[in-house]
Short mmCIF file of N, CA and C in Angstrom, two decimals:
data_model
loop_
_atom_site.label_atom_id
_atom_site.label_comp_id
_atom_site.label_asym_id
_atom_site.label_seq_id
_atom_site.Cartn_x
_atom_site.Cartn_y
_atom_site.Cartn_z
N UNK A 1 -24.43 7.03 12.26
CA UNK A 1 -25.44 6.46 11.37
C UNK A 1 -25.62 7.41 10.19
N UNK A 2 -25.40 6.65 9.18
CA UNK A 2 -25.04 7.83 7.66
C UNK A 2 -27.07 8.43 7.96
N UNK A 3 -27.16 9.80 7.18
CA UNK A 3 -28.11 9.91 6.70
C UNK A 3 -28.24 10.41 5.44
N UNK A 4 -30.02 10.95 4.85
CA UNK A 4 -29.38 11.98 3.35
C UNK A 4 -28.99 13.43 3.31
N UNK A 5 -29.06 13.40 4.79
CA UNK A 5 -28.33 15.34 4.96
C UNK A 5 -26.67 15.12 5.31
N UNK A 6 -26.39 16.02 4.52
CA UNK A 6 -24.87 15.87 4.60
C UNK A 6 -24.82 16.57 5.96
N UNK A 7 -23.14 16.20 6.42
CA UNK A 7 -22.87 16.39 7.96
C UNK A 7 -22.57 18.01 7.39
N UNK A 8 -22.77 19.01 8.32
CA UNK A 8 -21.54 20.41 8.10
C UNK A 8 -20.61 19.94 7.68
N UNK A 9 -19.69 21.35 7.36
CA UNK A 9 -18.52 21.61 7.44
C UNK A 9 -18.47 22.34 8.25
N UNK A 10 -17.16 22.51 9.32
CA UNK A 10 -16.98 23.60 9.25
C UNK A 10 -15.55 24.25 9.28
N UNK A 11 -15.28 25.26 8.83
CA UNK A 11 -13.82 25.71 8.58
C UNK A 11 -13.76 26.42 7.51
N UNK A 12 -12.56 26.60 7.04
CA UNK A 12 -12.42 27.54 5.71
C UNK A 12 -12.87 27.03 4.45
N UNK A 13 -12.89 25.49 4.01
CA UNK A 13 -13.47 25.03 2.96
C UNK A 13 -15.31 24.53 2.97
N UNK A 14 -15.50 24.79 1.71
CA UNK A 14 -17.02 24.16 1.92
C UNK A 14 -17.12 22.78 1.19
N UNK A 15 -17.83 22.19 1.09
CA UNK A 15 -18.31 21.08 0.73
C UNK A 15 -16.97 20.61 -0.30
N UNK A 16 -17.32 21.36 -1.60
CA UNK A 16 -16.21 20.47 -2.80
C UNK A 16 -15.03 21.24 -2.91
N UNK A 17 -14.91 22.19 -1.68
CA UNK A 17 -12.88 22.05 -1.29
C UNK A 17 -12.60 21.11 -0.50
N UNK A 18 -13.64 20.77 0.13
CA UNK A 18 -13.07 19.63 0.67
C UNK A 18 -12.98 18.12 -0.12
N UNK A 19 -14.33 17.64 -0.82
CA UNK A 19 -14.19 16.57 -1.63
C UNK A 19 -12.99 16.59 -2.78
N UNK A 20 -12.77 18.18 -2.90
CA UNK A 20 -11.35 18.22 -4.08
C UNK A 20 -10.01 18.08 -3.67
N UNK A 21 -9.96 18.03 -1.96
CA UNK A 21 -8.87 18.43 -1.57
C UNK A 21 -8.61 16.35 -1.08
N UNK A 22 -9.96 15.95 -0.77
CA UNK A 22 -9.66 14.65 -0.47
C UNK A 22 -9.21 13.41 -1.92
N UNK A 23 -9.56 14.04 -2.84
CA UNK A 23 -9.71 13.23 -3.89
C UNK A 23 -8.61 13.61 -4.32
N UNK A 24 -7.90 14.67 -4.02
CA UNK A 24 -6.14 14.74 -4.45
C UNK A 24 -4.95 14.37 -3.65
N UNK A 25 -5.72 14.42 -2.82
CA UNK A 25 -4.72 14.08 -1.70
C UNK A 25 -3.68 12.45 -1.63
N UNK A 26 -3.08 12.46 -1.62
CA UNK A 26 -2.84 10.54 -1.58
C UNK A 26 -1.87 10.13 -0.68
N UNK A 27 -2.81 10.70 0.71
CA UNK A 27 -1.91 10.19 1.82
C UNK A 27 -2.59 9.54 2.59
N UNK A 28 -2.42 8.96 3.66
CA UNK A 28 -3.40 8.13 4.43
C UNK A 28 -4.10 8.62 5.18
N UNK A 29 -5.13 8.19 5.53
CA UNK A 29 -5.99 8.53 6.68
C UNK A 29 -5.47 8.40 7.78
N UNK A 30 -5.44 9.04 9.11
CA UNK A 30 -5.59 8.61 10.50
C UNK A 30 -6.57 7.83 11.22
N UNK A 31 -6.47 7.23 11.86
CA UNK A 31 -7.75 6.73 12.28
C UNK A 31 -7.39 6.36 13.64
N UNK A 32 -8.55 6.66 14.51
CA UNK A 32 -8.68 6.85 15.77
C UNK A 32 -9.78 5.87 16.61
N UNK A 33 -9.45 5.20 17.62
CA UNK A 33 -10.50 4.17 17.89
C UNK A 33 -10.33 3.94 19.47
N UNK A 34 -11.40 3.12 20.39
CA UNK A 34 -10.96 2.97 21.35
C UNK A 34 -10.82 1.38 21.33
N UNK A 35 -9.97 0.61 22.08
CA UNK A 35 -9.90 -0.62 22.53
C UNK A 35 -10.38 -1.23 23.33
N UNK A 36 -10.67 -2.11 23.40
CA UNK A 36 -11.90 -3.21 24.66
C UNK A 36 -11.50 -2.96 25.72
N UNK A 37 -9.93 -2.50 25.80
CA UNK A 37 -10.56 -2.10 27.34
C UNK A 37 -10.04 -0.68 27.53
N UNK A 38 -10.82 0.23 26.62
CA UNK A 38 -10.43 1.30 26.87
C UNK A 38 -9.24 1.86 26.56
N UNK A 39 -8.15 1.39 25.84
CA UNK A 39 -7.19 1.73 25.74
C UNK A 39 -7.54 3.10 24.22
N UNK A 40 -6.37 3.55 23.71
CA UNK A 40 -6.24 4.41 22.73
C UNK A 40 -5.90 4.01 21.76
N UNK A 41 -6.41 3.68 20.12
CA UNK A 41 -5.85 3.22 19.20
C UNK A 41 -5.46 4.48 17.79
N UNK A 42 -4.43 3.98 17.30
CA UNK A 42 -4.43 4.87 16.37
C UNK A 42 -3.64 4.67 15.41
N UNK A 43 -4.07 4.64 13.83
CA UNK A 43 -3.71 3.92 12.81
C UNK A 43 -3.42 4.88 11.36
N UNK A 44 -2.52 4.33 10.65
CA UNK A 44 -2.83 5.19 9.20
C UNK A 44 -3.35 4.05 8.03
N UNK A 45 -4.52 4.48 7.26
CA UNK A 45 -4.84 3.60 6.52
C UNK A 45 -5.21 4.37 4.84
N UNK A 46 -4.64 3.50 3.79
CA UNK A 46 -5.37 4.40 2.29
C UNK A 46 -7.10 4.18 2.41
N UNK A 47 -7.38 5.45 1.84
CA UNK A 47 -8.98 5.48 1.79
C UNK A 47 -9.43 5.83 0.57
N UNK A 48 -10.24 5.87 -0.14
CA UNK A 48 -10.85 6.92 -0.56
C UNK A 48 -11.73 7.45 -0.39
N UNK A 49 -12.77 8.85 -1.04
CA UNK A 49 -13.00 9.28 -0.44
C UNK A 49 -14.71 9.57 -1.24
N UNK A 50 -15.44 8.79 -1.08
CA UNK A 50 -16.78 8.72 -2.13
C UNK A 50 -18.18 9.46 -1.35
N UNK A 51 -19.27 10.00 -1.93
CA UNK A 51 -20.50 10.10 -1.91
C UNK A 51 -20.30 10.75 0.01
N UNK A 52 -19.51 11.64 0.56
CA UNK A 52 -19.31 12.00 1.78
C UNK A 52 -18.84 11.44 3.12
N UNK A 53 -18.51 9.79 2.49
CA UNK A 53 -17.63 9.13 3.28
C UNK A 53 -16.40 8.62 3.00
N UNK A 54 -15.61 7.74 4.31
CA UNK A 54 -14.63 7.50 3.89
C UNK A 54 -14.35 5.70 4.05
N UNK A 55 -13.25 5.34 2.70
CA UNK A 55 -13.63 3.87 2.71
C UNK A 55 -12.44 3.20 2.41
N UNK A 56 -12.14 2.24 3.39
CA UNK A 56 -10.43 2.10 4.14
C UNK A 56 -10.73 0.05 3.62
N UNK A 57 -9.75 -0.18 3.32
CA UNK A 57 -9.65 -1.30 3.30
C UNK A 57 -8.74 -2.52 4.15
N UNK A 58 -8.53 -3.58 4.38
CA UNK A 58 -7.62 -3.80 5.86
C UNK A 58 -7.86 -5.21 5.54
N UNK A 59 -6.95 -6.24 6.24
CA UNK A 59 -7.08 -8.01 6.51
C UNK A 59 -8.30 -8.03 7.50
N UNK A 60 -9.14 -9.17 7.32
CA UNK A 60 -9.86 -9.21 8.12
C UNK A 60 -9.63 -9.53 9.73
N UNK A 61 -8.50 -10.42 9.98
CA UNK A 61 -7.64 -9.97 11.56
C UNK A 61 -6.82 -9.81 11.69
N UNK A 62 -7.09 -8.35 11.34
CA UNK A 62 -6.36 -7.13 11.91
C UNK A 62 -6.77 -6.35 13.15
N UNK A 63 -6.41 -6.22 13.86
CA UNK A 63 -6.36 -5.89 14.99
C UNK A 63 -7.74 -4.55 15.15
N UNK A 64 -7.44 -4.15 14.06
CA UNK A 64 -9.06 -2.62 14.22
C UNK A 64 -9.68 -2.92 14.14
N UNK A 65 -9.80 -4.09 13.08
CA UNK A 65 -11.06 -4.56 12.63
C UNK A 65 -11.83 -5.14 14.39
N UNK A 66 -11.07 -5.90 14.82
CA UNK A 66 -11.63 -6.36 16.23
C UNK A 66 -12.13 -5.37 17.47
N UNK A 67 -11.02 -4.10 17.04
CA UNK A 67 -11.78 -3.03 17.98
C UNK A 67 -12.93 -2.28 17.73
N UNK A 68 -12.98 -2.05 16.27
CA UNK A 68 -13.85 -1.38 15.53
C UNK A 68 -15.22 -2.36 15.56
N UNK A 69 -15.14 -3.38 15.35
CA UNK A 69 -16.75 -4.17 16.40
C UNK A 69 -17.21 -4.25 17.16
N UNK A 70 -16.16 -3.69 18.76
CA UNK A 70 -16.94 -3.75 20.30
C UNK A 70 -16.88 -1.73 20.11
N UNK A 71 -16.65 -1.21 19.69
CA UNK A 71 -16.89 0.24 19.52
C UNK A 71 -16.65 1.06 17.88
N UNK A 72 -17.57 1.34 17.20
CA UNK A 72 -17.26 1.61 15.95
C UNK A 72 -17.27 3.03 15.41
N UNK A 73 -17.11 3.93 17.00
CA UNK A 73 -16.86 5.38 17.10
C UNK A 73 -15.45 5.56 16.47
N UNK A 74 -15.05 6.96 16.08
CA UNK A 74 -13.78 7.21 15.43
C UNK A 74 -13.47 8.55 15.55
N UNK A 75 -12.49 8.78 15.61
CA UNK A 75 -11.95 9.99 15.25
C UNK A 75 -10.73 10.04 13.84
N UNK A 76 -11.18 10.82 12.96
CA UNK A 76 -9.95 10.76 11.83
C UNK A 76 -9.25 12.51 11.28
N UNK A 77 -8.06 11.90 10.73
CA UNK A 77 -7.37 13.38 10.21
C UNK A 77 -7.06 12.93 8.80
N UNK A 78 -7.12 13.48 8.10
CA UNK A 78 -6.58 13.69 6.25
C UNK A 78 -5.90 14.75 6.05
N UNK A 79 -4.29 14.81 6.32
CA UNK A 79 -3.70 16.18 6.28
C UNK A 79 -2.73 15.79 5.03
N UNK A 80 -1.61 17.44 4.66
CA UNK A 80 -0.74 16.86 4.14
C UNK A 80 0.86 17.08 4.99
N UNK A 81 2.00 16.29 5.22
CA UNK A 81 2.86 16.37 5.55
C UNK A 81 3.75 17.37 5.32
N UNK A 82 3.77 18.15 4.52
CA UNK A 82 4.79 18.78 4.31
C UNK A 82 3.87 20.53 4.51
N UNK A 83 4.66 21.81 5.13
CA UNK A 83 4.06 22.94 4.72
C UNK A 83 3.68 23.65 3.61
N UNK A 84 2.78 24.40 3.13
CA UNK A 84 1.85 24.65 4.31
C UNK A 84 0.65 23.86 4.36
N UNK A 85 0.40 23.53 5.66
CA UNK A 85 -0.32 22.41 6.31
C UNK A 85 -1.49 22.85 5.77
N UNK A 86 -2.62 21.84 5.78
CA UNK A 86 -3.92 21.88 5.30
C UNK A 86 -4.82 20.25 5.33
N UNK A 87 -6.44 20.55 5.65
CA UNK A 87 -6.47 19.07 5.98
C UNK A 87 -7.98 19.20 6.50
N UNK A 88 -8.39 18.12 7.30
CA UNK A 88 -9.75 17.40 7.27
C UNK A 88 -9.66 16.21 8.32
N UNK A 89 -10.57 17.29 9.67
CA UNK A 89 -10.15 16.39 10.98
C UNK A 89 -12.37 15.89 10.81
N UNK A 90 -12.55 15.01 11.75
CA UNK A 90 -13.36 15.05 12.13
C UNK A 90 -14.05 13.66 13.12
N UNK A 91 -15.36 13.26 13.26
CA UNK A 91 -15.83 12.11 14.16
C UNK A 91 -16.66 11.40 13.15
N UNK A 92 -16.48 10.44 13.40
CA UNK A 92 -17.48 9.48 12.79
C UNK A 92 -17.82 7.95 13.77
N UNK A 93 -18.36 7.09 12.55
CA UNK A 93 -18.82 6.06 12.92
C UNK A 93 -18.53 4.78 11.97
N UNK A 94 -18.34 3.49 12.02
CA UNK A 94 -17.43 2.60 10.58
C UNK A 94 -18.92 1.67 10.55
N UNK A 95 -18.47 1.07 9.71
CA UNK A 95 -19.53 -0.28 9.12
C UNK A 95 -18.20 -0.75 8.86
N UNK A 96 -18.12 -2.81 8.73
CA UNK A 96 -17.42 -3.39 8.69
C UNK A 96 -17.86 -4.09 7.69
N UNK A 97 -17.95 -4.37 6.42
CA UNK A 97 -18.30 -5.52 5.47
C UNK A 97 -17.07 -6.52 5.08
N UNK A 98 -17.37 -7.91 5.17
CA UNK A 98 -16.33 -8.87 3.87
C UNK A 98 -16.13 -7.95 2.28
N UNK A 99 -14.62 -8.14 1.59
CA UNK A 99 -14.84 -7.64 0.62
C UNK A 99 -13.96 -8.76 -0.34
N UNK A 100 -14.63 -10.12 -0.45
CA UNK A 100 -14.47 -11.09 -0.83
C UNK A 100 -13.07 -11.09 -2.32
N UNK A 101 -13.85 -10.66 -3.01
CA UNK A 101 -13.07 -10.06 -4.15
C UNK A 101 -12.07 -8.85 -4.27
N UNK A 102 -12.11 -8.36 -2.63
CA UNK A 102 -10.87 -7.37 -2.38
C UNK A 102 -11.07 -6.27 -3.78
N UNK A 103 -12.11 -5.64 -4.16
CA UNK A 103 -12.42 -4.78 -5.00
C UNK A 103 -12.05 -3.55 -4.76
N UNK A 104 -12.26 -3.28 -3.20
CA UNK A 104 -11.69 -1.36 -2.61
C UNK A 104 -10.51 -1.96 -2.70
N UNK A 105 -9.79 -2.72 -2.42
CA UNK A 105 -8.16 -3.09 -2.10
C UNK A 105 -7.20 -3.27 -3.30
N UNK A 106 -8.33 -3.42 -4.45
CA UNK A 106 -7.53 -3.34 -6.27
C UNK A 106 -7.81 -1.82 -6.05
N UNK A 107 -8.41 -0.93 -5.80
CA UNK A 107 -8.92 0.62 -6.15
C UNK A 107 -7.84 1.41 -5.32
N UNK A 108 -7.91 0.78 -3.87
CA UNK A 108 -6.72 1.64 -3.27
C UNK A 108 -5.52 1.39 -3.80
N UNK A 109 -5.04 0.00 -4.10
CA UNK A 109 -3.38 -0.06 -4.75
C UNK A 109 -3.38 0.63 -6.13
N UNK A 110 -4.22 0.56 -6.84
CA UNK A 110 -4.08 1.66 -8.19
C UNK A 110 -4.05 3.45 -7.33
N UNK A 111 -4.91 3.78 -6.22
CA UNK A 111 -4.58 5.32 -6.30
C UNK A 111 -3.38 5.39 -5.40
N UNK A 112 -3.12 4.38 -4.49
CA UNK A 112 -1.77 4.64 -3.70
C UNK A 112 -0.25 3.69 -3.89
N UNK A 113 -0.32 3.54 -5.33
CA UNK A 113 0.68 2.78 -5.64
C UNK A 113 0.61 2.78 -7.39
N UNK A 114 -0.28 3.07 -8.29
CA UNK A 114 -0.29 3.06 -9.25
C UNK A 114 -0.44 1.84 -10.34
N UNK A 115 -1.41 0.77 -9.63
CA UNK A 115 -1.65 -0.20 -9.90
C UNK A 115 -1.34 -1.80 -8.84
N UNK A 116 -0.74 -3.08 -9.53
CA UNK A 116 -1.10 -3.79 -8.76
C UNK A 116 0.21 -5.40 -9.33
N UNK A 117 1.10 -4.17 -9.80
CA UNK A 117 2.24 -4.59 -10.07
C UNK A 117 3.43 -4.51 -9.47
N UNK A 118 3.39 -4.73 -7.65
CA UNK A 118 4.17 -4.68 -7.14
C UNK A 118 4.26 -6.12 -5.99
N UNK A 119 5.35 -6.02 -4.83
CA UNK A 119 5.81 -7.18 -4.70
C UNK A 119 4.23 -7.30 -2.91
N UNK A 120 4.21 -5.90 -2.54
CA UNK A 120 3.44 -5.63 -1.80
C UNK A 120 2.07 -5.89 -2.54
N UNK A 121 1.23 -5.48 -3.38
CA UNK A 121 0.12 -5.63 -3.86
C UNK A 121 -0.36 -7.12 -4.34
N UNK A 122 0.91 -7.93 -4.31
CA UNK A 122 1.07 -9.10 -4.62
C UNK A 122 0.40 -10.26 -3.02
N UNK A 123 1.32 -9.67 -2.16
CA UNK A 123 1.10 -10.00 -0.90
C UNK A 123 -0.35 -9.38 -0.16
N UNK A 124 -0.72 -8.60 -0.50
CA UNK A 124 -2.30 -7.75 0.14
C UNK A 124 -3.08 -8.82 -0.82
N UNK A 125 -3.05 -8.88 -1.91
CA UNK A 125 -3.95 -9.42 -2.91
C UNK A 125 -3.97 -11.38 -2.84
N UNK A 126 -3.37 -11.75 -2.22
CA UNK A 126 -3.01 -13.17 -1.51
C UNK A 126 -4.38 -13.54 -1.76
N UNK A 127 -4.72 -15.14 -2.65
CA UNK A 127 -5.82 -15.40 -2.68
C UNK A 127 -6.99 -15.73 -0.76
N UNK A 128 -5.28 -16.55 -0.06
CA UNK A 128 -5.80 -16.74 1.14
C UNK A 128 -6.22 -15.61 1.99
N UNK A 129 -5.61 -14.24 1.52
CA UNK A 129 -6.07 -13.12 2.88
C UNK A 129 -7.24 -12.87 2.54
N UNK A 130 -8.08 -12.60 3.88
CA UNK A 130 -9.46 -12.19 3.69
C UNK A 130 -9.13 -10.79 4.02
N UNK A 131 -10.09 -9.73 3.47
CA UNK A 131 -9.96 -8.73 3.03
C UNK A 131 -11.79 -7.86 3.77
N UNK A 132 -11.19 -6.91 4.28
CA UNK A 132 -13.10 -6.23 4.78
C UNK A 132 -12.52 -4.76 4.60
N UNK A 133 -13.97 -4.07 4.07
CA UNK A 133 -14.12 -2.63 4.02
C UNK A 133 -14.10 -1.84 5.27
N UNK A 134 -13.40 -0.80 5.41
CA UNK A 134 -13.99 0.15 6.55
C UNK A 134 -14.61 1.52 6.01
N UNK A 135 -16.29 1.03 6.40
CA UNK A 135 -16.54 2.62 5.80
C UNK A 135 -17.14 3.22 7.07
N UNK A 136 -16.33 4.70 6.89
CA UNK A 136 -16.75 5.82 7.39
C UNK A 136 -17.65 6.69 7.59
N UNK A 137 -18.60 6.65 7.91
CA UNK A 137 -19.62 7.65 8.26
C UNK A 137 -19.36 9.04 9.31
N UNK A 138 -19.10 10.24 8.36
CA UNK A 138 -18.81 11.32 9.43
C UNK A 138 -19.51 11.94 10.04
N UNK A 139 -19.69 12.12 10.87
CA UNK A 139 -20.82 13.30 12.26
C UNK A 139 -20.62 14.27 12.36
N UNK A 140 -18.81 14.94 12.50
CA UNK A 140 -18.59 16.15 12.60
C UNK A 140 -17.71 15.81 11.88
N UNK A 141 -17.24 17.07 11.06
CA UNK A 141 -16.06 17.69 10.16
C UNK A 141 -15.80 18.93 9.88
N UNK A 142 -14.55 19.52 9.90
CA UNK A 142 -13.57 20.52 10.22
C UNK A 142 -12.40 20.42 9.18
N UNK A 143 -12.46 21.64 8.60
CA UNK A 143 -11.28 21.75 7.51
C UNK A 143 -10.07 22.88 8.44
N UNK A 144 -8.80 23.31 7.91
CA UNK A 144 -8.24 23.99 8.39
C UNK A 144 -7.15 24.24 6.88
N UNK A 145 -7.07 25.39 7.18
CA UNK A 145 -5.47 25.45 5.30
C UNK A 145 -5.37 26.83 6.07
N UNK A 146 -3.91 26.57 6.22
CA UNK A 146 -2.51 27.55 6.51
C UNK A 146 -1.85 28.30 5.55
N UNK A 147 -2.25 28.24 4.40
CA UNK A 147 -1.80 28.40 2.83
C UNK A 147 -1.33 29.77 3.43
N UNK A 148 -2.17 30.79 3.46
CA UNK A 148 -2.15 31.73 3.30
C UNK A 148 -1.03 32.45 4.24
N UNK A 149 -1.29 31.86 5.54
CA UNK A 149 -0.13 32.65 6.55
C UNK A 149 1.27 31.04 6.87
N UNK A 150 0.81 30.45 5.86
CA UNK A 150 2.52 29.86 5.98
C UNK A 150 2.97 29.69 4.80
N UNK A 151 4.40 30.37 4.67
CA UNK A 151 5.40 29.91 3.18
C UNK A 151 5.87 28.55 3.09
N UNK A 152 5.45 27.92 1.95
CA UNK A 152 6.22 26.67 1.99
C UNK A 152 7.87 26.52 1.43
N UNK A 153 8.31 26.12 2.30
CA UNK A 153 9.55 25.97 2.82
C UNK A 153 10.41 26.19 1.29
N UNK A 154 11.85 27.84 1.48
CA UNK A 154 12.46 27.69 0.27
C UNK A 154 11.26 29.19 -0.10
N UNK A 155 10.58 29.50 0.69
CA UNK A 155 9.59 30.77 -0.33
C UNK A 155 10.28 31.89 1.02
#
């Protein structure tokens, strides 16, 4: 349940290494969930990353979306792939809204694709697909950066 106190950090970054490190970043989120019956879910989705949460966009049946209503607990990671590793694990909680006009879903194909001129953005943007927000509310968060004791590869 969001409030107006920001969650900690905790780890090597504070507050706006981390909002700087999320707002450059342009890889997907992880996302972590449980299933109705308990099973383990786990997904990569584009987010961005606003006002201390995080905000994922998706078809409306899609499969999370259905888990993420009978449990809307989470676990997520924001790393980067290549060394040296660095990143932004933590727990949260989602809200599910309609996003009729697919407005986060024009915002994510411009930061993870560079607009909305492709054959994919064409197909997400389908007048018939219905389209819902996933926003993130975090509880706990944890930074980690290796910078220092790992060479990236070639150093």
């Amino acid at each position: 349940m969001p409030t107006d106190d920001p969650v900690p950090v905790a780890g090597p970054w504070d507050r706006s290494e981390l909002s700087a490190f999320l707002d450059d970043a342009v890889v997907p989120i992880r996302l972590s969930c449980r299933t109705p019956s308990d099973g383990l879910w786990m997904l990569s989705l584009w987010y961005r990353y606003e006002d201390g949460r995080f905000w994922c966009a998706t078809g409306a049946d899609a499969d999370i979306v259905r888990f993420l209503r009978e449990d809307p607990r989470v676990a997520f990671e924001v790393s980067v792939n290549e060394p040296p590793y660095r990143g932004v694990r933590g727990q949260g909680t989602v809200a599910i809204d309609p996003d009729p006009e697919k407005t986060l879903l024009r915002a994510l194909l411009d930061r993870y694709l560079d607009g909305t001129d492709s054959q994919l953005a064409s197909r997400l943007l389908d007048a018939d697909r219905e389209e819902v927000t996933i926003r993130i509310d975090p509880t706990k968060v944890s930074t980690w950066d290796y910078r220092d004791r790992m060479p990236k590869p070639g150093e």
